[in-house]
Tab-separated table of C-alpha atoms in Angstrom:
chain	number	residue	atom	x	y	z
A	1	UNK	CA	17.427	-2.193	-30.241
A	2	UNK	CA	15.183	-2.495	-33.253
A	3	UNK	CA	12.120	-2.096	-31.207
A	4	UNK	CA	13.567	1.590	-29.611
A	5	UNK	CA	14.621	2.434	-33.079
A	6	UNK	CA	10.949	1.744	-34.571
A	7	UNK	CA	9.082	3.333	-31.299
A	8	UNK	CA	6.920	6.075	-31.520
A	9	UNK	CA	8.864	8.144	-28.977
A	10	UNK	CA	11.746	7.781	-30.676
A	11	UNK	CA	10.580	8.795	-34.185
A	12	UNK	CA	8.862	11.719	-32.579
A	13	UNK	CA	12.214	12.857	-31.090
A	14	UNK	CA	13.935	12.288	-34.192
A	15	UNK	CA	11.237	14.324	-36.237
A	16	UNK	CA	11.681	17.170	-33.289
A	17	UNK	CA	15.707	17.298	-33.734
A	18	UNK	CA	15.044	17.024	-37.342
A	19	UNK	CA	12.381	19.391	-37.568
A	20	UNK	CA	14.735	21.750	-35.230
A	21	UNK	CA	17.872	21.230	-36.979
A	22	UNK	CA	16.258	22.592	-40.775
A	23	UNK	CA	14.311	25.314	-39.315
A	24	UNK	CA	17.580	27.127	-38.050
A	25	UNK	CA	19.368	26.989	-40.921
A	26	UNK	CA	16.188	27.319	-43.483
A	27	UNK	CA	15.277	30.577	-45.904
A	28	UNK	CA	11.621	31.641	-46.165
A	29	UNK	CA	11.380	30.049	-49.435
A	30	UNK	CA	12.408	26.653	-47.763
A	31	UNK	CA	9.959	27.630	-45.051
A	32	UNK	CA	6.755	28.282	-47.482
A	33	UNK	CA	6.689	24.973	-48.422
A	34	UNK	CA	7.091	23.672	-44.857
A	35	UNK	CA	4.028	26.015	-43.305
A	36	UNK	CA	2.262	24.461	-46.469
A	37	UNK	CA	2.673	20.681	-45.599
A	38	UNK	CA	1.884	21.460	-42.215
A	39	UNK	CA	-1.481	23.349	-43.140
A	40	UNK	CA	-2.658	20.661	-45.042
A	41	UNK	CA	-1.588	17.847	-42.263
A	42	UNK	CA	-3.170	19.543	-39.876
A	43	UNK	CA	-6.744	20.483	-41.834
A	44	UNK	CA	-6.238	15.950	-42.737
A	45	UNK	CA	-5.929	15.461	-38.610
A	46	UNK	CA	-8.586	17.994	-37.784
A	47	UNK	CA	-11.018	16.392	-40.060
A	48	UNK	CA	-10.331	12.820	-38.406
A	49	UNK	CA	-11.194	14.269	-34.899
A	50	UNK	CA	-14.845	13.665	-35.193
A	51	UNK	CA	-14.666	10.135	-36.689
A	52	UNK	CA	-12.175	9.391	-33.922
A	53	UNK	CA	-14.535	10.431	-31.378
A	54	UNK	CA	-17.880	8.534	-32.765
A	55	UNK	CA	-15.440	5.524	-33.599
A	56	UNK	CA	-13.829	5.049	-30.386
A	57	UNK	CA	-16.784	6.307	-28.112
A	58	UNK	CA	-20.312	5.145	-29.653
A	59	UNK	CA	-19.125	1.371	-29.766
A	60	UNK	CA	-17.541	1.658	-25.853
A	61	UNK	CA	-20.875	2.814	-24.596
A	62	UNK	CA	-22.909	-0.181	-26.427
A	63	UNK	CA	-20.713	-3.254	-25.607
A	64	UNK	CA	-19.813	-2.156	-21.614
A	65	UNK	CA	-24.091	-1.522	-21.752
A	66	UNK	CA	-25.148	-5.033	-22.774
A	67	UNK	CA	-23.848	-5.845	-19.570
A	68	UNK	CA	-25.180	-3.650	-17.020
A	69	UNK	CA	-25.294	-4.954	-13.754
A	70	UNK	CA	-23.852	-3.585	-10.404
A	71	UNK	CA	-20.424	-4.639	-10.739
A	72	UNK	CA	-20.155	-2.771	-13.963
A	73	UNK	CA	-21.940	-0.094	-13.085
A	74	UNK	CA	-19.412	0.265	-10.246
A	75	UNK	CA	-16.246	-0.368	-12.744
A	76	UNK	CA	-17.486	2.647	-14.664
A	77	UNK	CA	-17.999	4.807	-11.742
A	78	UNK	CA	-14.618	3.691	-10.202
A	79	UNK	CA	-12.855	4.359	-13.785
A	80	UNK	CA	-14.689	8.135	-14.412
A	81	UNK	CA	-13.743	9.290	-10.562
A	82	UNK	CA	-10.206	8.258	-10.940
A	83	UNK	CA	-9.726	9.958	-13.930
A	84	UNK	CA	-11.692	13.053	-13.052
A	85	UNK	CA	-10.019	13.058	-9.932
A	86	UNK	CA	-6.632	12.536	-11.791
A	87	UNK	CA	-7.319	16.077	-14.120
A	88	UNK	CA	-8.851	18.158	-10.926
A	89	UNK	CA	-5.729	17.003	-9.284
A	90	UNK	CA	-3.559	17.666	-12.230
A	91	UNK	CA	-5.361	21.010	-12.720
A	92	UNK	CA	-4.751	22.250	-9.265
A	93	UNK	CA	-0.982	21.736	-9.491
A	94	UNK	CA	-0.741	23.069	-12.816
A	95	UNK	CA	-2.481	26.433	-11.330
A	96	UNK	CA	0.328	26.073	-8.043
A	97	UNK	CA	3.130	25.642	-10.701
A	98	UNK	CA	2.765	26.482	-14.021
A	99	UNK	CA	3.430	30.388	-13.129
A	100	UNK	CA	6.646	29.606	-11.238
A	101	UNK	CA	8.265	28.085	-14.384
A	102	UNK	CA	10.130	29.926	-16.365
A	103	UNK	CA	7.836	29.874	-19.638
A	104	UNK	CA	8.991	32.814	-21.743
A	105	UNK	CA	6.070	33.994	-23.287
A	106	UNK	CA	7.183	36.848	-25.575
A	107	UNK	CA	10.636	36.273	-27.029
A	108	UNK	CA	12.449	38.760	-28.041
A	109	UNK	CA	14.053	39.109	-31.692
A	110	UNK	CA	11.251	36.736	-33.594
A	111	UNK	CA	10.865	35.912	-36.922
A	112	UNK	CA	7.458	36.215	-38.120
A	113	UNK	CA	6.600	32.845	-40.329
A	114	UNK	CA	4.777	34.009	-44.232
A	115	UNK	CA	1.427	33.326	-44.329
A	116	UNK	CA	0.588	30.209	-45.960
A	117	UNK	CA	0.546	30.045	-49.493
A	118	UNK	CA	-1.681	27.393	-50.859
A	119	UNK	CA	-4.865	26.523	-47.900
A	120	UNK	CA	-6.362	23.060	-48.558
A	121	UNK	CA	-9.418	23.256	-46.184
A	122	UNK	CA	-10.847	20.007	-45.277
A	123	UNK	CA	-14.096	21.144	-43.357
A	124	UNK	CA	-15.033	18.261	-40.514
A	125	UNK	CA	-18.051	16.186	-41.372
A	126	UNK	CA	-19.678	17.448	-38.032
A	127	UNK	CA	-18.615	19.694	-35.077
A	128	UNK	CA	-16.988	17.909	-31.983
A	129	UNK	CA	-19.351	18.310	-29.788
A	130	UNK	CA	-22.140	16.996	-32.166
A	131	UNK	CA	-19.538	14.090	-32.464
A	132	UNK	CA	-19.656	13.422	-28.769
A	133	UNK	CA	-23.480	13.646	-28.321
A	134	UNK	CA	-24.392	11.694	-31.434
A	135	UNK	CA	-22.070	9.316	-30.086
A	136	UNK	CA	-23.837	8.969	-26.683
A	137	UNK	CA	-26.936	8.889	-27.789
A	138	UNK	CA	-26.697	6.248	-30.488
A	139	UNK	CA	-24.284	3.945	-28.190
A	140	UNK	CA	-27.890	4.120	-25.329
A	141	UNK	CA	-29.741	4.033	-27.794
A	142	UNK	CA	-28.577	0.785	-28.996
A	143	UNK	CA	-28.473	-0.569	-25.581
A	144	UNK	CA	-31.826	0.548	-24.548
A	145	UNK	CA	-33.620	-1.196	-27.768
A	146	UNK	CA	-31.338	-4.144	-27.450
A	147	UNK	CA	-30.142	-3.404	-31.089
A	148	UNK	CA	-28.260	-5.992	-32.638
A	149	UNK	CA	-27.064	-4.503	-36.302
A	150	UNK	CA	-26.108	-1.059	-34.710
A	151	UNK	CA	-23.456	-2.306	-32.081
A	152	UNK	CA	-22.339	-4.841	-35.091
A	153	UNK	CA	-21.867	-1.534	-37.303
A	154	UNK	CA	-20.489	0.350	-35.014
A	155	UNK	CA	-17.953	-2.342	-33.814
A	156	UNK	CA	-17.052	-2.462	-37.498
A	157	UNK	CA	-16.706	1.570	-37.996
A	158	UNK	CA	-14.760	1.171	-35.054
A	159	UNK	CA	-12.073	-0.706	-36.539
A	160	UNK	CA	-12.036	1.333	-39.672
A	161	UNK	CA	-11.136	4.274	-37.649
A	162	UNK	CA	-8.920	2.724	-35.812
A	163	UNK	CA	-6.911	1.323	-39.270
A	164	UNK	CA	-7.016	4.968	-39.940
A	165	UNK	CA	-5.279	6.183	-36.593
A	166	UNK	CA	-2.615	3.807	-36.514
A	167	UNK	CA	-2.475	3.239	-40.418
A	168	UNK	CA	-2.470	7.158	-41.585
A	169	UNK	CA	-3.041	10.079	-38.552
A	170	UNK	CA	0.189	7.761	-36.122
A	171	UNK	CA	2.621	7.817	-39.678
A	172	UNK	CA	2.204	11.667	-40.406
A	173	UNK	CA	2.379	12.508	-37.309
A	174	UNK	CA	6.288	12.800	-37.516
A	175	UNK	CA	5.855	14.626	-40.755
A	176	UNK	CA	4.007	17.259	-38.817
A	177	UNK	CA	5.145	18.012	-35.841
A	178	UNK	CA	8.991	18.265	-37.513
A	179	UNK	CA	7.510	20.744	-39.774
A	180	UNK	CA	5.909	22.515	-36.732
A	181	UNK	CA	9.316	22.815	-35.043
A	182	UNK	CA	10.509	23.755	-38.201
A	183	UNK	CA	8.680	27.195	-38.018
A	184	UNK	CA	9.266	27.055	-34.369
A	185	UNK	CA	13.059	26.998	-34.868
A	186	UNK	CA	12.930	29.511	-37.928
A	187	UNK	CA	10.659	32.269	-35.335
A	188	UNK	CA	13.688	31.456	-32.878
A	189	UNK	CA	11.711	30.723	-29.962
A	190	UNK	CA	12.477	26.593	-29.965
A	191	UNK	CA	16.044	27.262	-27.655
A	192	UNK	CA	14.241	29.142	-25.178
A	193	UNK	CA	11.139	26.998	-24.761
A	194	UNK	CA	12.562	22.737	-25.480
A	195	UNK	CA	13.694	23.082	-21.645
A	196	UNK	CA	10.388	23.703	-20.621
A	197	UNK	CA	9.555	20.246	-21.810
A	198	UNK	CA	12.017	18.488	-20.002
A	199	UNK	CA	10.849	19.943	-16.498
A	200	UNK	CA	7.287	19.825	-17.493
A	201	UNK	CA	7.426	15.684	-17.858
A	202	UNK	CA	9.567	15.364	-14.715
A	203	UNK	CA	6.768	16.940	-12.664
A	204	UNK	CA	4.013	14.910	-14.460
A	205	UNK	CA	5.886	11.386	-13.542
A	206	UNK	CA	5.930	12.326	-10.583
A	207	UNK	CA	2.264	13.358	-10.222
A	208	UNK	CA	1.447	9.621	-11.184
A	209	UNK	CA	3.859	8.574	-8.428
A	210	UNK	CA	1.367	10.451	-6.004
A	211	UNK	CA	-1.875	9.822	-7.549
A	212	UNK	CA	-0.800	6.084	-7.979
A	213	UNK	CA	0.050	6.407	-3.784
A	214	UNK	CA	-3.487	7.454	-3.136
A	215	UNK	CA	-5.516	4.993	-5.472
A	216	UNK	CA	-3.996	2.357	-3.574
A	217	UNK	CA	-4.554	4.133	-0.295
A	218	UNK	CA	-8.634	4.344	-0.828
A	219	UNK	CA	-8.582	0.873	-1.932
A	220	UNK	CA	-6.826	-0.378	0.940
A	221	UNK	CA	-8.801	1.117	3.580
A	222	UNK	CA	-11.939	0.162	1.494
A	223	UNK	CA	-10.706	-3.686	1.150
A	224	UNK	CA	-9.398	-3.342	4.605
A	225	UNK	CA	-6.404	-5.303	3.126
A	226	UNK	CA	-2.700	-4.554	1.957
A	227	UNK	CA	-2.611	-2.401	-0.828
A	228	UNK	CA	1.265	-3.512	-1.158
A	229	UNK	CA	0.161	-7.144	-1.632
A	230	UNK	CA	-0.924	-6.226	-4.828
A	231	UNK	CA	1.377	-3.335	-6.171
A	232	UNK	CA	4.700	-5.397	-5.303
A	233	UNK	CA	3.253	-8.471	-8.273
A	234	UNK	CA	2.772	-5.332	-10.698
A	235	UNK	CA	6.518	-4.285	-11.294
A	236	UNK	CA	6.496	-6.896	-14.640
A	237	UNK	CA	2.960	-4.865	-16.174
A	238	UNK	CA	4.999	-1.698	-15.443
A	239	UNK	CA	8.009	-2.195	-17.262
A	240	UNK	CA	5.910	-3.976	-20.127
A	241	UNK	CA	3.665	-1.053	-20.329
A	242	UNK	CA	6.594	1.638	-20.359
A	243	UNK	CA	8.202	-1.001	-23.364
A	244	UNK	CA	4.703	-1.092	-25.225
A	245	UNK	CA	3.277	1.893	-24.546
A	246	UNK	CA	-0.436	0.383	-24.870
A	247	UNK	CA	-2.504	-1.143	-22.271
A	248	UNK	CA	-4.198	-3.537	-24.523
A	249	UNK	CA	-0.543	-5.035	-25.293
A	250	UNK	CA	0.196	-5.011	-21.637
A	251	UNK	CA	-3.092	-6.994	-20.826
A	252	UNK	CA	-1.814	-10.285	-20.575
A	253	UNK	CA	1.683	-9.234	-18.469
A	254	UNK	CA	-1.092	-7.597	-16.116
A	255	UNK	CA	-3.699	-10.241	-15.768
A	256	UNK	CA	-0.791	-12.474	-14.558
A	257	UNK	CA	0.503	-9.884	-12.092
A	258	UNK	CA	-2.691	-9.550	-10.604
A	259	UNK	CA	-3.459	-13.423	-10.592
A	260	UNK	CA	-0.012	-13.332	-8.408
A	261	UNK	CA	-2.020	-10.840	-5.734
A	262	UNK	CA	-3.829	-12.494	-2.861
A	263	UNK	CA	-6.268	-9.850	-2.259
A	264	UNK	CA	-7.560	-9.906	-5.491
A	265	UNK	CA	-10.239	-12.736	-6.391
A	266	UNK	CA	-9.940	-14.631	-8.841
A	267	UNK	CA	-13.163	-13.735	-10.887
A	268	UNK	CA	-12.276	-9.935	-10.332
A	269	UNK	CA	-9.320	-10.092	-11.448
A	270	UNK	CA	-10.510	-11.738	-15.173
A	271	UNK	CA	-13.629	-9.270	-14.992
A	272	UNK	CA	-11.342	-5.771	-13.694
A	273	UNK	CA	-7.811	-6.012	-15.195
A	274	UNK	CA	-9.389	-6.383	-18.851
A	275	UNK	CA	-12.040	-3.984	-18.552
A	276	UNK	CA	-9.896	-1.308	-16.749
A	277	UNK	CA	-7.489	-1.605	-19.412
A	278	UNK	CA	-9.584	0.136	-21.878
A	279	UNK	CA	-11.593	2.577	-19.458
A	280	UNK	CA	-9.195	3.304	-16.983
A	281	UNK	CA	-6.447	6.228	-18.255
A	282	UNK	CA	-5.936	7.987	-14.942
A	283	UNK	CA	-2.036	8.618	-15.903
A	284	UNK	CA	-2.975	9.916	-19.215
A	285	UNK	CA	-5.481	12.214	-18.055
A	286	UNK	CA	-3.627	13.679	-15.262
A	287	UNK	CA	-0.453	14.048	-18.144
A	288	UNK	CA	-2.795	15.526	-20.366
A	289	UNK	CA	-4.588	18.353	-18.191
A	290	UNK	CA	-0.733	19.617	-17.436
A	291	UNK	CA	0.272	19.559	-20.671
A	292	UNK	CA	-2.424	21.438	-22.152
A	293	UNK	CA	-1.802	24.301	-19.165
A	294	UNK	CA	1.522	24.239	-19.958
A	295	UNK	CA	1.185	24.673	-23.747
A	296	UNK	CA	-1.730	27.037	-23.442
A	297	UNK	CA	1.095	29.449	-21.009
A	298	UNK	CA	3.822	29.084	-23.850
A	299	UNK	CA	1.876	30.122	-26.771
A	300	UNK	CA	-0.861	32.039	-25.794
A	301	UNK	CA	0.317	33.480	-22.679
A	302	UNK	CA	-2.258	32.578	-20.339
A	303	UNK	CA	-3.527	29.710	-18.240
A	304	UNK	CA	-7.321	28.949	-19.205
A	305	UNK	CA	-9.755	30.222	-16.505
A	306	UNK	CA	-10.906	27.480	-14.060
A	307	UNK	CA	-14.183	27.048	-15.499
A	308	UNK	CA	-12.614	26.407	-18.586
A	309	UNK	CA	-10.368	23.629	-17.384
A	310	UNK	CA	-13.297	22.036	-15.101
A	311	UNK	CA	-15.574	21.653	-18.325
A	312	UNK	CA	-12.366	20.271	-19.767
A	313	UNK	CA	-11.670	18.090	-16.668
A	314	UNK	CA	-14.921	15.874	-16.894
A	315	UNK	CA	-15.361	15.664	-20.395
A	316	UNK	CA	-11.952	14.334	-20.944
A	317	UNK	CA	-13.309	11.557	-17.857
A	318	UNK	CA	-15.981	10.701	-20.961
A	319	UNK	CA	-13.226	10.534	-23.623
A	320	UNK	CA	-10.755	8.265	-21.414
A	321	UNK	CA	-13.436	5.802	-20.789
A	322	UNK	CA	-13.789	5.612	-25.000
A	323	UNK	CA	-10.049	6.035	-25.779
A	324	UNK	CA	-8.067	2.855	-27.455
A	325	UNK	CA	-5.593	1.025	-25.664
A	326	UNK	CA	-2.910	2.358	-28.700
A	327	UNK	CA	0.231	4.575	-27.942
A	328	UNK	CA	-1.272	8.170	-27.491
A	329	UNK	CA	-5.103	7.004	-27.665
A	330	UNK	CA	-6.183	9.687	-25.193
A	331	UNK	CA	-4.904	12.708	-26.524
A	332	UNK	CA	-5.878	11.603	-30.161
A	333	UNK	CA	-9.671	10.641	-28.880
A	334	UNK	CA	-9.536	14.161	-27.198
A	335	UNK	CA	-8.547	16.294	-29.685
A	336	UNK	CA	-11.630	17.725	-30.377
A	337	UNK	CA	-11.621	18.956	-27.042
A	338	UNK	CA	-7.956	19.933	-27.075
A	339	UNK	CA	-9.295	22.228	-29.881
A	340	UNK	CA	-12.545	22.919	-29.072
A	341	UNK	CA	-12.812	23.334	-25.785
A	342	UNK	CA	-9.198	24.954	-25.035
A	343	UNK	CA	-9.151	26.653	-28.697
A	344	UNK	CA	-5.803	25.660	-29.576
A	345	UNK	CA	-4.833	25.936	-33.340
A	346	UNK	CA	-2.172	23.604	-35.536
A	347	UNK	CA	1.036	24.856	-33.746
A	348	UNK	CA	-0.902	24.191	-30.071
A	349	UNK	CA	-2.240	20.484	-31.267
A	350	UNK	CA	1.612	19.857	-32.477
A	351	UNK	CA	3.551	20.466	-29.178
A	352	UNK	CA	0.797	18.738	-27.274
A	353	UNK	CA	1.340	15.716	-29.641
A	354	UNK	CA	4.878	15.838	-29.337
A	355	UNK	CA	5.276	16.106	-25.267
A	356	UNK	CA	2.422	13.731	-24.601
A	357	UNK	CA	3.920	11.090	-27.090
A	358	UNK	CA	7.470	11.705	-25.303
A	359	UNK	CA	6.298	10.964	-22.060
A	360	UNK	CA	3.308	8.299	-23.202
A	361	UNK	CA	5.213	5.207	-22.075
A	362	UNK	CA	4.975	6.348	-17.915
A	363	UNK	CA	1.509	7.017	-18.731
A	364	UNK	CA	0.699	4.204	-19.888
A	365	UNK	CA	2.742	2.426	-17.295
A	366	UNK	CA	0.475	4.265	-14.302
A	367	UNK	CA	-2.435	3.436	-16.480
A	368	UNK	CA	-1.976	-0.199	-16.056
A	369	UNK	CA	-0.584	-0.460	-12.468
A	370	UNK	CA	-3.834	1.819	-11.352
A	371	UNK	CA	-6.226	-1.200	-12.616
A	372	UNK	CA	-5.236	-3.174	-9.591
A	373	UNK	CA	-5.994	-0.568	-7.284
A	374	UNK	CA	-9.166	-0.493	-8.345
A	375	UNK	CA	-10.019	-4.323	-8.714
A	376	UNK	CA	-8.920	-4.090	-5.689
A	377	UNK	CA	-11.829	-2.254	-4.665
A	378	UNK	CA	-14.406	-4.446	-6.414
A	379	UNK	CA	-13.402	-7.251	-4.737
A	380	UNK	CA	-13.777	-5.513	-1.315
A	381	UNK	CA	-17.237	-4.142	-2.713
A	382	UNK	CA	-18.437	-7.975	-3.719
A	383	UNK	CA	-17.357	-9.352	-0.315
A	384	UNK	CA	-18.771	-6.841	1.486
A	385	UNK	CA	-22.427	-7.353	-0.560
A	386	UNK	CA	-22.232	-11.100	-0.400
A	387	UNK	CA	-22.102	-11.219	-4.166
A	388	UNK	CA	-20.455	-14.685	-4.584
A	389	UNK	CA	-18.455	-15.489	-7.652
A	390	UNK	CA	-19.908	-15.384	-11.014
A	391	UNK	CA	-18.069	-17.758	-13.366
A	392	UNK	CA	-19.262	-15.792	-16.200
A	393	UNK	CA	-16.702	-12.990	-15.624
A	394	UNK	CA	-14.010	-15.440	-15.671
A	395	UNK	CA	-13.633	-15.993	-19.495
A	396	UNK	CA	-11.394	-13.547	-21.532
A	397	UNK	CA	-12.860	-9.887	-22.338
A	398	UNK	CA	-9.802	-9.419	-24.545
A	399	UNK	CA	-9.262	-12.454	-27.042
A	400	UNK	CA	-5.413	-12.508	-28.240
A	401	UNK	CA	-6.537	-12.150	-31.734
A	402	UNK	CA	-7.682	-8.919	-30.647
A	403	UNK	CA	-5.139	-7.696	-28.945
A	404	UNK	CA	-3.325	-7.720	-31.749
A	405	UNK	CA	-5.263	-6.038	-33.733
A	406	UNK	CA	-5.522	-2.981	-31.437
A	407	UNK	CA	-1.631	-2.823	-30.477
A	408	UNK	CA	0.679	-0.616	-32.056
């Protein structure tokens, strides 16, 4: 009980009823203050974006490089394609049902919120995009001259940023997004758009159900061996994943359901489960792509154009692979593109927060249960190539001491 009580869901929700509850019964003065915290929240979060992104990314790219070989180089491809193929999938159902919902976009009988009284601007160190390529290029760089200080450095920067995530952006979060549907519930338009929500992460569970149905589909025809032999060990890892809400927490629940599977090797299994766990967010990027569509209707009326979403699409495939293993670690590496890319403004990067954090334990959960599909189909790619079993890949990716220092 203490566990649900503590839970980031659950704070969230209770920051949403709070947030709801004051904004209906607040007067503007009330609400001046409240548009003020958020301002200044929101300029602190927008200003972490880039960090997050050359923090979480840069490091990824130089310790999964110092071991290039085929197998890895396969893992990666295997980890971008599901997840691309997750948001294009995503994408096209948002287009098919998105317009059929009942998303009022112009309420009638609004309040308009005062304009903000006191504006703490916190300019970003660097653009996001500059964020994203100087954190591609430095992570190959360091691979390509075999640097040793660099990936040390940015192993280390890595962790600071990550202290600052779960330490500072996770706990004001709730502070936030309450104030956020404080202004939402002063306008008037919370009652009409909260049920949205509710149908919104129906559809999206069951869009992992489905994409989770045809992971294990290629795989099995690839393998040429029962994809059920493996899924039917990984109802432990599920739960444990919905319960934690992080892979990296989940890893050792899911290296022992996979051990259970038959068709796995053995030396796949130690390589795959551990390295999927922190590359593979398939369920979080499909949940993602919808929510963003969804949000983007609400407030702004409109669906972004396809070329829009596409751009968005495969560069969120780049920011899964770099995301943390940490409750909400793929919309918080991809805010920059939430903003950026889709142009959404405080009120936008609130609700998409909010839903995605509601929601982040089933995302997590088809996160996890994915990786086996997908060691599944490196160990039908090494028996078909003859590549016999490398004892090397059998020691621990993920030490215990570290998974606690990366779990929420």
């Amino acid at each position: 009980m203490k566990k649900i009580l503590t839970s980031l869901p659950f704070i969230l929700l209770v920051a949403v009823i709070a947030g709801i509850l004051i904004g209906l019964v607040a007067n503007e003065q009330f609400i001046l203050v409240v548009i003020t915290i958020k301002y200044i929240l929101g300029q602190f979060i927008n200003f972490c974006v880039p960090l997050i992104i050359i923090g979480f990314i840069a490091p990824s790219i130089t310790k999964l490089g110092s071991n290039v070989g085929r197998v890895l180089g396969l893992a990666l491809i295997l980890a971008y394609i599901s997840s691309i193929g997750a948001a294009l999938f995503s994408m096209g159902a948002g287009y098919a049902i998105i317009p059929n919902l009942s998303i009022d976009t112009n309420p009638d009988g609004l309040r308009m919120l005062p304009e903000v009284p006191f504006q703490l601007d916190i300019p970003q160190i660097m653009g996001v995009m500059s964020a994203l390529v100087f954190s591609i290029l430095i992570g190959l760089a360091a691979v390509w001259t075999r640097a040793q200080l660099i990936p040390r450095l940015l192993d280390e920067f890595q962790r600071i940023v990550l202290a600052i995530v779960t330490r500072v952006v996770i706990p004001i979060l709730p502070i936030f997004i309450a104030a956020t549907f404080c202004g939402l519930a002063y306008e008037g338009s919370i009652t009409k758009q909260l049920p949205v929500f509710l149908v919104v992460v129906l559809i999206v569970i069951v869009g992992h159900y489905i994409w989770l149905t045809l992971l294990y589909g290629i795989a099995g025809v690839y393998s040429k061996r029962n994809p059920l032999d493996v899924l039917r060990h990984y109802g432990p890892a599920y739960l444990t994943a919905i319960g934690t809400m992080s892979s990296a927490a989940t890893l050792a629940v899911a290296l022992q359901c996979a051990g259970k599977a038959k068709p796995l090797r053995k030396d796949m299994v130690s390589f795959g489960i551990p390295l999927f766990a922190n590359i593979h967010l398939c369920g979080s990027v499909l949940t993602e792509v919808f929510f963003v569509m969804t949000i983007s209707k609400m407030l702004y009326g409109t669906i972004p154009g396809v070329g829009t979403m596409i751009l968005f699409c495969l560069l969120l495939g780049i920011f899964a692979i770099g995301a943390p293993g940490v409750p909400g670690g793929t919309v918080m590496a991809s805010l920059g593109l939430i903003t950026g890319v889709l142009g959404f403004g405080d009120t936008g990067t609130a609700l998409m927060l909010t839903i995605f954090a509601l929601q982040d334990s089933f995302g997590t959960a088809c996160n996890v249960t994915g990786d086996g599909a997908l060691t599944l189909t490196l160990t039908g790619y090494v028996e078909k190539h003859g590549i016999e079993p490398d004892e090397s890949l059998n020691r621990k990716l993920f030490e215990p001491e570290d998974e606690a220092k990366i779990g929420f």
